[in-house]
Tab-separated table of C-alpha atoms in Angstrom:
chain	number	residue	atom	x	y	z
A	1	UNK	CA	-0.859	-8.620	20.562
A	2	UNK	CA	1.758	-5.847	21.197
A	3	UNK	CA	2.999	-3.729	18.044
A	4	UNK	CA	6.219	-4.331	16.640
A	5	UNK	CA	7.373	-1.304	14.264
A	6	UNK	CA	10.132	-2.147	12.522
A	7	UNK	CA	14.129	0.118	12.867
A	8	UNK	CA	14.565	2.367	10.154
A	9	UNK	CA	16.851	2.471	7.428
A	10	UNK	CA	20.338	3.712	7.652
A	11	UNK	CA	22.569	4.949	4.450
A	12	UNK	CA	24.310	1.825	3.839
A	13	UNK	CA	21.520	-0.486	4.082
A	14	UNK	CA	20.879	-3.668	1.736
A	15	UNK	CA	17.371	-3.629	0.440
A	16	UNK	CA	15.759	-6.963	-0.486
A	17	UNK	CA	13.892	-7.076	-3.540
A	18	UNK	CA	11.131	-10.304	-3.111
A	19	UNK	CA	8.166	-11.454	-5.691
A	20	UNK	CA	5.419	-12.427	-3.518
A	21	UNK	CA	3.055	-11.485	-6.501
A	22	UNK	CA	3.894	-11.552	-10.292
A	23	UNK	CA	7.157	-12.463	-11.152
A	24	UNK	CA	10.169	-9.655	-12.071
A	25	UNK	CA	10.349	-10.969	-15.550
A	26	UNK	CA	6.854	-9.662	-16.250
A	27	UNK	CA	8.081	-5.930	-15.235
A	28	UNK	CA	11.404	-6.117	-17.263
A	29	UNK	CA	9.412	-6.312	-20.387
A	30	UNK	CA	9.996	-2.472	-19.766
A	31	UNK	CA	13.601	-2.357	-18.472
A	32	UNK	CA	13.555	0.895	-15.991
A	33	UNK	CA	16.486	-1.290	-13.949
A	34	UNK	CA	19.227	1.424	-14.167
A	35	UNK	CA	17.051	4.259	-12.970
A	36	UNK	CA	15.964	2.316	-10.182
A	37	UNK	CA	19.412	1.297	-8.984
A	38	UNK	CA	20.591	5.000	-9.155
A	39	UNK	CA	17.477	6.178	-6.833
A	40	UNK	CA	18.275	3.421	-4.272
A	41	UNK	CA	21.899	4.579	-4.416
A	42	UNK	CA	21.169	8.130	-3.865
A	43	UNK	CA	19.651	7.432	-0.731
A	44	UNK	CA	22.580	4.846	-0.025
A	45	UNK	CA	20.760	2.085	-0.496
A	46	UNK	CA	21.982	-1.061	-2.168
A	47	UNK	CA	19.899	-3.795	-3.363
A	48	UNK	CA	20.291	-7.461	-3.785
A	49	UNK	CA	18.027	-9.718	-4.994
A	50	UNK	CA	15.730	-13.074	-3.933
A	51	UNK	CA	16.585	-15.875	-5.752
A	52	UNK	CA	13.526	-16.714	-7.256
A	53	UNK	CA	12.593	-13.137	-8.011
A	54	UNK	CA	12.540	-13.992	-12.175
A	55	UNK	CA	10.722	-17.287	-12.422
A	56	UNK	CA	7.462	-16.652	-14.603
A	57	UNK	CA	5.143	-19.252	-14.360
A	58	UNK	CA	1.514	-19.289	-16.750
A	59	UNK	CA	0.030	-16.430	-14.073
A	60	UNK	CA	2.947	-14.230	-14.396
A	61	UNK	CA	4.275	-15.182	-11.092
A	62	UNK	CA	5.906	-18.225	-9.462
A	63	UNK	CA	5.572	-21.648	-7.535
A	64	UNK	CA	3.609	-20.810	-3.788
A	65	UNK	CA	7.270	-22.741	-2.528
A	66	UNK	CA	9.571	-19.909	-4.410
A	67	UNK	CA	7.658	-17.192	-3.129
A	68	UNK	CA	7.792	-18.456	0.261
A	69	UNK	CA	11.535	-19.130	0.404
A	70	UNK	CA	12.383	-15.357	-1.373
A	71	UNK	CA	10.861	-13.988	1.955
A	72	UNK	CA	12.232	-16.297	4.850
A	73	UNK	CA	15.354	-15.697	3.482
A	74	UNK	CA	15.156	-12.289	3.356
A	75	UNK	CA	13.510	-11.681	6.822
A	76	UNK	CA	16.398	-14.150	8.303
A	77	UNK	CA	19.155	-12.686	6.599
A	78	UNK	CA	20.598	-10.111	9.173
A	79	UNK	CA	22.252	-7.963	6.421
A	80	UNK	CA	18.780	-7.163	5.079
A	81	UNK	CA	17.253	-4.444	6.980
A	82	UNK	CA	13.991	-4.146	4.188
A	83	UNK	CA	12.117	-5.916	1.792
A	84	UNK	CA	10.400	-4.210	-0.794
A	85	UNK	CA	8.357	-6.003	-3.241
A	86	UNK	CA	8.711	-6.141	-7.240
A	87	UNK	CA	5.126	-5.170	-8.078
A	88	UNK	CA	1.506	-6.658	-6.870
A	89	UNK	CA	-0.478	-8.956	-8.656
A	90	UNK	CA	-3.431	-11.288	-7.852
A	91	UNK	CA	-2.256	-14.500	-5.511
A	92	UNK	CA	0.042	-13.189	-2.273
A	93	UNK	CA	-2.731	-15.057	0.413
A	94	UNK	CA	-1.590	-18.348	-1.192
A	95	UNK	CA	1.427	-17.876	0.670
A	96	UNK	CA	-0.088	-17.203	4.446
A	97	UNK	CA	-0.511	-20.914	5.537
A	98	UNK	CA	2.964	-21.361	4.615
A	99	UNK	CA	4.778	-18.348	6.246
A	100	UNK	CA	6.821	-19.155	9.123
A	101	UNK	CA	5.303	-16.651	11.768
A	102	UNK	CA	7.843	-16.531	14.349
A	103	UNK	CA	10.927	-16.019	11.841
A	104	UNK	CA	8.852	-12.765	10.866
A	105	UNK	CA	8.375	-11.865	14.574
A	106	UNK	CA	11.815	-12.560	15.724
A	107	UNK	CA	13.260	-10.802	12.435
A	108	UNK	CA	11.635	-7.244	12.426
A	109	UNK	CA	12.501	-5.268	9.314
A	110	UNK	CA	10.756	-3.230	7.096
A	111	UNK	CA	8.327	-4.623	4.070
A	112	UNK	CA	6.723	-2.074	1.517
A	113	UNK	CA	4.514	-2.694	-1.125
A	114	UNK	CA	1.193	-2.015	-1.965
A	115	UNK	CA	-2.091	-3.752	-3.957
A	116	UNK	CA	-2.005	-7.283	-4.048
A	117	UNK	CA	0.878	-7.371	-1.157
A	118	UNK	CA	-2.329	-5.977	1.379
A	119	UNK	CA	-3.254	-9.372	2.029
A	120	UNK	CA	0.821	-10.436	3.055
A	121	UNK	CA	1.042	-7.058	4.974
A	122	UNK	CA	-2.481	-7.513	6.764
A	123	UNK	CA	-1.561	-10.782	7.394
A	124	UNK	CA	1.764	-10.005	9.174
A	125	UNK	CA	0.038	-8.069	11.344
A	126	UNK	CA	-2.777	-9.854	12.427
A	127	UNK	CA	-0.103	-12.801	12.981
A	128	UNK	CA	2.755	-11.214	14.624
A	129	UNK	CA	2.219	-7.063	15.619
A	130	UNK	CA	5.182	-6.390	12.638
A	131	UNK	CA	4.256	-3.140	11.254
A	132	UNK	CA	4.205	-2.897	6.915
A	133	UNK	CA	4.277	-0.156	4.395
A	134	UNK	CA	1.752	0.465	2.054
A	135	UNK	CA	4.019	2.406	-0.473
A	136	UNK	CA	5.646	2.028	-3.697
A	137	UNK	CA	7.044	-1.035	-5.626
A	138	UNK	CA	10.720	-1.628	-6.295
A	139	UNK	CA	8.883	-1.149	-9.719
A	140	UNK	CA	7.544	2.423	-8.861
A	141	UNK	CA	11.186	3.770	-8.651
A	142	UNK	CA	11.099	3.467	-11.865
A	143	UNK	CA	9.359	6.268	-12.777
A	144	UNK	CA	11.421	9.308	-14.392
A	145	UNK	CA	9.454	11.909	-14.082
A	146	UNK	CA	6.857	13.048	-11.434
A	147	UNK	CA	8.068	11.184	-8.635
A	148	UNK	CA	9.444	13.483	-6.183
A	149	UNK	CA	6.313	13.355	-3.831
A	150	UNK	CA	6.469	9.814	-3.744
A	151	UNK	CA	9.745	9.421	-3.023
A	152	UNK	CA	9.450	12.488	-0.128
A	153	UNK	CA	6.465	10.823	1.219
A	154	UNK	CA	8.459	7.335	1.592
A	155	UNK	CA	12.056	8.860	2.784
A	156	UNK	CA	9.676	10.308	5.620
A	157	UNK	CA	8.706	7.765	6.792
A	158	UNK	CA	11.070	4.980	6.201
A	159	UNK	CA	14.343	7.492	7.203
A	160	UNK	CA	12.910	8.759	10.375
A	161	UNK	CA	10.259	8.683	13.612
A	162	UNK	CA	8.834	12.337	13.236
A	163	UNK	CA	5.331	12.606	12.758
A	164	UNK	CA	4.141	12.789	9.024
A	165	UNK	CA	1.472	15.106	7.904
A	166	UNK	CA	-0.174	13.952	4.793
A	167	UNK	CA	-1.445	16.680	2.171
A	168	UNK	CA	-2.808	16.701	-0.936
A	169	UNK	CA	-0.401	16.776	-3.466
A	170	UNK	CA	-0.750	19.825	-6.137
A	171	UNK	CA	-1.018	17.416	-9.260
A	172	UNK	CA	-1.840	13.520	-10.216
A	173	UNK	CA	-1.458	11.035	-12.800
A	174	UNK	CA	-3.280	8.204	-13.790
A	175	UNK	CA	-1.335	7.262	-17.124
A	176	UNK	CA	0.669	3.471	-18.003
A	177	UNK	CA	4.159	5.183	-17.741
A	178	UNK	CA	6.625	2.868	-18.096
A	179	UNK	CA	5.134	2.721	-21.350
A	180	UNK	CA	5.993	6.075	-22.673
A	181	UNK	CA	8.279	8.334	-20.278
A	182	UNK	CA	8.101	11.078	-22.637
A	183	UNK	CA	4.395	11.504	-23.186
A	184	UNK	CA	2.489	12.020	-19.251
A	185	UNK	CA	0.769	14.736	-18.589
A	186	UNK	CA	-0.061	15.200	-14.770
A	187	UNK	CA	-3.866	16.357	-13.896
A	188	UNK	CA	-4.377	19.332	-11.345
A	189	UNK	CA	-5.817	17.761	-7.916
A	190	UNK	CA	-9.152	18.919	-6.220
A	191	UNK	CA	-7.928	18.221	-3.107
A	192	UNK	CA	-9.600	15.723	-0.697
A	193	UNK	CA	-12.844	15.146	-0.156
A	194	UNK	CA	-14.387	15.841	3.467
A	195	UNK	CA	-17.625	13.116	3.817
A	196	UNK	CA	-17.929	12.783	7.748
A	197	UNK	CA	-16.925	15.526	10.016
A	198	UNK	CA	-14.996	14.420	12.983
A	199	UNK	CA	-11.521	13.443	14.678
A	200	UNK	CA	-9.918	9.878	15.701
A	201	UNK	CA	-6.816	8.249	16.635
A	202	UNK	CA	-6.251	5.096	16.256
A	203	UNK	CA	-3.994	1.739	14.491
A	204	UNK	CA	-3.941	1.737	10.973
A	205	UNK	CA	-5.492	-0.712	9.173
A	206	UNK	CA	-6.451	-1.090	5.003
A	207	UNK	CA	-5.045	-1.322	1.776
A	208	UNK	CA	-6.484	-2.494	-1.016
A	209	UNK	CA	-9.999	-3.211	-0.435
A	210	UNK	CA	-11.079	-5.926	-2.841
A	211	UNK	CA	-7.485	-7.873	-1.227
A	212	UNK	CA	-8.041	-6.872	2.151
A	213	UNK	CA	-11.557	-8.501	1.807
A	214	UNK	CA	-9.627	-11.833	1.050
A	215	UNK	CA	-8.564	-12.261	4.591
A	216	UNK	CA	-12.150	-11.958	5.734
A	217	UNK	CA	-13.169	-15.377	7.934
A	218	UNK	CA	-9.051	-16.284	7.705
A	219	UNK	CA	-6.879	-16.553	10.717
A	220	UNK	CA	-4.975	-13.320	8.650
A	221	UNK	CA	-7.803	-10.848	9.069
A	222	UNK	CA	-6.384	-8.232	12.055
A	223	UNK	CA	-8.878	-6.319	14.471
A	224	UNK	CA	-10.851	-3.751	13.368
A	225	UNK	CA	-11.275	-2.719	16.782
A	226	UNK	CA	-9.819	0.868	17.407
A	227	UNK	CA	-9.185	0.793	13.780
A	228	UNK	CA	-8.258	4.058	10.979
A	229	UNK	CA	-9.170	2.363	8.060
A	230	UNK	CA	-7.454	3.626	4.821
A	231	UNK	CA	-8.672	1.770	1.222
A	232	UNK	CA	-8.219	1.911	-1.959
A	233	UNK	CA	-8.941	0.352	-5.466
A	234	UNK	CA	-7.905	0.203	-8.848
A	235	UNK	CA	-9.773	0.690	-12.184
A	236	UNK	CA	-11.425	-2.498	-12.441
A	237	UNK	CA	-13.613	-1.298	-9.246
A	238	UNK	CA	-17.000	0.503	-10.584
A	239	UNK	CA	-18.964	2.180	-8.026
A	240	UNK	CA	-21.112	-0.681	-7.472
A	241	UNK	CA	-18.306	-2.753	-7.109
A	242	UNK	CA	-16.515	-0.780	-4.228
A	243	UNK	CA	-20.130	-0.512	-2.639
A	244	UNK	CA	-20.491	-3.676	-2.327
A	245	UNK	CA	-16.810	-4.653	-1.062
A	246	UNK	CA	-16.998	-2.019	1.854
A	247	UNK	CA	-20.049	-3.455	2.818
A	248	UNK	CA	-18.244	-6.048	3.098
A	249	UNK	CA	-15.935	-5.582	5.016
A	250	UNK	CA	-17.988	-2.715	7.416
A	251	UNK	CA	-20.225	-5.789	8.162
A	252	UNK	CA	-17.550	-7.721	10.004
A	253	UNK	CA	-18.354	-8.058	13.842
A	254	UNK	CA	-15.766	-5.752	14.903
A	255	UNK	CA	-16.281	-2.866	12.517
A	256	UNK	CA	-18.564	-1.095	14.175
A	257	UNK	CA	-15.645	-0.064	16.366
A	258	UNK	CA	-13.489	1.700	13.975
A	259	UNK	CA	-12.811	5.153	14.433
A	260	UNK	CA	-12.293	6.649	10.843
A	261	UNK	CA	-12.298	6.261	7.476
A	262	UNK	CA	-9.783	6.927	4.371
A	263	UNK	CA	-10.189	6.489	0.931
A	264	UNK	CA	-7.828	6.655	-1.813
A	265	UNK	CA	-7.756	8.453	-5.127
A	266	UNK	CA	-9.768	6.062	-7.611
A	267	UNK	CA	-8.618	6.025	-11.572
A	268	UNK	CA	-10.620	7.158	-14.225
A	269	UNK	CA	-11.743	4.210	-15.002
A	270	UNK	CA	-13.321	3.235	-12.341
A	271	UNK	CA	-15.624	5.648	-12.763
A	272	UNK	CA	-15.677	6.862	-9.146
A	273	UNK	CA	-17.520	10.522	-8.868
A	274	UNK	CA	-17.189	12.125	-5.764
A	275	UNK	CA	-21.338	12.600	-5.543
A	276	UNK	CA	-21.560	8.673	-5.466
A	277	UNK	CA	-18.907	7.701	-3.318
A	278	UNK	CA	-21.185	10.501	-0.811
A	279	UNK	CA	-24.253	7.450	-1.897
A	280	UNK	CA	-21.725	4.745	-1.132
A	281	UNK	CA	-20.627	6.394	2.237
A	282	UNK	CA	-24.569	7.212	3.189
A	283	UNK	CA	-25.669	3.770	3.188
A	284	UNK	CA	-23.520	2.652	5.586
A	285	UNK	CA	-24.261	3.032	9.260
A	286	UNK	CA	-20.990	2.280	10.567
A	287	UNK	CA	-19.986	5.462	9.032
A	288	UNK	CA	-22.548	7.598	10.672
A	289	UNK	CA	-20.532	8.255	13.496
A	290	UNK	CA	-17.098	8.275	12.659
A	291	UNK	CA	-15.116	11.136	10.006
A	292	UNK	CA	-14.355	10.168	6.708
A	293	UNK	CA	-12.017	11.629	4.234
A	294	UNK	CA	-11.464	10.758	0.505
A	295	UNK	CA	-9.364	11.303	-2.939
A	296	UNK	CA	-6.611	11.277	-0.654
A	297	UNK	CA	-2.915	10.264	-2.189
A	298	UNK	CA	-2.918	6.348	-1.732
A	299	UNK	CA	-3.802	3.775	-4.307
A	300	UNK	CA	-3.214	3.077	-7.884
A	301	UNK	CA	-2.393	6.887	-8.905
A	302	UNK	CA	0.756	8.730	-8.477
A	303	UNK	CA	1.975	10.080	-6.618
A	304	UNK	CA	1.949	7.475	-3.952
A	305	UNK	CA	1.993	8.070	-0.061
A	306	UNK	CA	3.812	6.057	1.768
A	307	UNK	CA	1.658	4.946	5.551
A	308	UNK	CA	2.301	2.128	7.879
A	309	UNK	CA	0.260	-0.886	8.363
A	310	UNK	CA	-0.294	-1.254	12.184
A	311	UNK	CA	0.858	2.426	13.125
A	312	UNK	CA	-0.968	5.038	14.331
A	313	UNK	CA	-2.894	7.642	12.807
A	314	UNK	CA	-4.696	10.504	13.687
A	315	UNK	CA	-7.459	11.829	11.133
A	316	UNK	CA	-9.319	15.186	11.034
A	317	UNK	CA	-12.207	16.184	8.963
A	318	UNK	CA	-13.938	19.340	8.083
A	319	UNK	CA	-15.075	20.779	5.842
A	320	UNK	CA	-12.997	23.987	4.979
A	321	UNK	CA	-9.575	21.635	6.189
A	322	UNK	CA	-8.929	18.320	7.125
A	323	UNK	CA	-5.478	16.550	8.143
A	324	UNK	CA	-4.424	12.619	7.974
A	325	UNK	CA	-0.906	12.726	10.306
A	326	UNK	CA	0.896	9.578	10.723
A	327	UNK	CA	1.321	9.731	14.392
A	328	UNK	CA	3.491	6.318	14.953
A	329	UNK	CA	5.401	4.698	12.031
């Protein structure tokens, strides 16, 4: 299936803001609205709204028919030229069967999100060539402080067609701050992690592991074939846990031909060393043969990279440096 990347935004542009996940009502129990609306405006950005976007059902989210209509609409509507998601959540692949496939193909635009949303942007590509973002929330532009890396990483690549170069940003945090703007304190970075020497090109594919997993056996899992994988998880994945769902997923019949490997910072409380993510990556014999980089600035930390779902990638590992450019986005 032929790749379909998506034009990029313009000042003057009407962002969509969808719920595919957990509902908006969930988020406003801490109201960051007007900071978000000023960011979008500084880059000229307006945004509007799905209809549906604030009904809260007992899972925090909405009916599988709301969800579903929120994002037709917005990929028909031809003064929409993104969607960006409210926040992730648990229960985006109960939308696939329902998704209208060739209104997404014939309707190219940009969707960013990141988590739960993997499975809706995997999905999208395995079912149509659209290229997605994995990138920040309309919820992450919420953020007061600390966010300039984030917001550079997805201006880059949403704004314009240049090559990005990934590097490791010079400070993280791993802190609930929309509780408590005033009280983060941002921990100096390590850098990334060189496992496998080596470099490869090739069509991005990844998100969150435990979500990409989902699509696994589904008419929604895309080709591994050619594949630069880049994962992540969140806290609630121990060590043994994240072993266990890349094993998963390197044991599909087209993973032995991926070509490289990234993994995202894991929080604290997952627990995640880098001496047994080395145990994690030695047991697998996919990963023999290809590089593999880690601690890299995608995931459930901030700040959050912004990198396209379907693009291209090109991924170099040593170890004294190593580079992850987006090549095609």
């Amino acid at each position: 299936m032929d790749v379909i990347s998506p034009p990029k935004l313009n000042a003057g542009d009407v962002v969509r803001v969808v719920a595919p996940a957990m509902s908006r009502a969930m988020v406003m129990e801490h109201d960051h609205t007007d900071l978000i609306r000023s960011r979008f405006a500084e880059l000229g950005l307006t945004l509007s709204y799905g209809a549906h976007v604030d009904e809260r059902d007992a899972f925090d989210s909405s009916s599988v028919a709301s969800r579903v209509a929120d994002l037709h609409e917005a990929f028909a509507d031809p003064s929409v030229a993104a969607i960006l998601t409210v926040i992730g959540g648990f229960n985006c692949n109960e939308l696939l069967p329902y998704l209208d496939w060739e209104l997404i193909r014939a309707n190219p635009k940009i969707l960013c999100g990141y988590s739960d949303i993997t499975a809706l942007q995997n999905a999208i590509l395995a079912r149509t060539g659209l290229v997605t973002y994995s990138g920040p929330h309309w919820s992450t532009f919420g953020m007061r402080d600390h966010f300039e890396e984030t917001l550079r990483w997805f201006t880059s690549v949403m704004f314009d067609t240049a090559p990005v170069s990934l590097t490791p940003a010079a400070r993280w945090s791993d802190d609930l701050w929309f509780l408590d703007q005033d009280k983060r304190a941002p921990i100096p970075n390590e850098g990334w992690w060189p496992l496998r020497p080596g470099t490869a090109e090739g069509r991005i594919v990844g998100g969150n592991l435990c979500t990409l997993n989902l699509l696994a056996g589904t008419p929604y899992m895309p080709s591994l074939d050619g594949a630069i994988l880049i994962v992540e998880d969140d806290f609630e994945s121990h060590p043994a846990k994240f072993a266990r769902d890349l094993t998963s997923l390197l044991q599909l019949p087209d993973a032995p031909k991926i070509r490289g490997l990234a993994v995202g910072r894991f929080q604290n409380a997952s627990r995640m060393s880098r001496p047994l993510l080395e145990q994690i990556i030695a047991t697998q014999p996919v990963l023999s043969r290809v590089p593999v980089l880690a601690n890299i600035d995608v995931g459930h930390t901030n700040p959050l990279a912004t990198f396209p779902i379907g693009g291209q990638a090109r991924l170099a590992v040593t170890d004294t440096e190593s580079s992850l450019t987006l090549l095609r986005h």
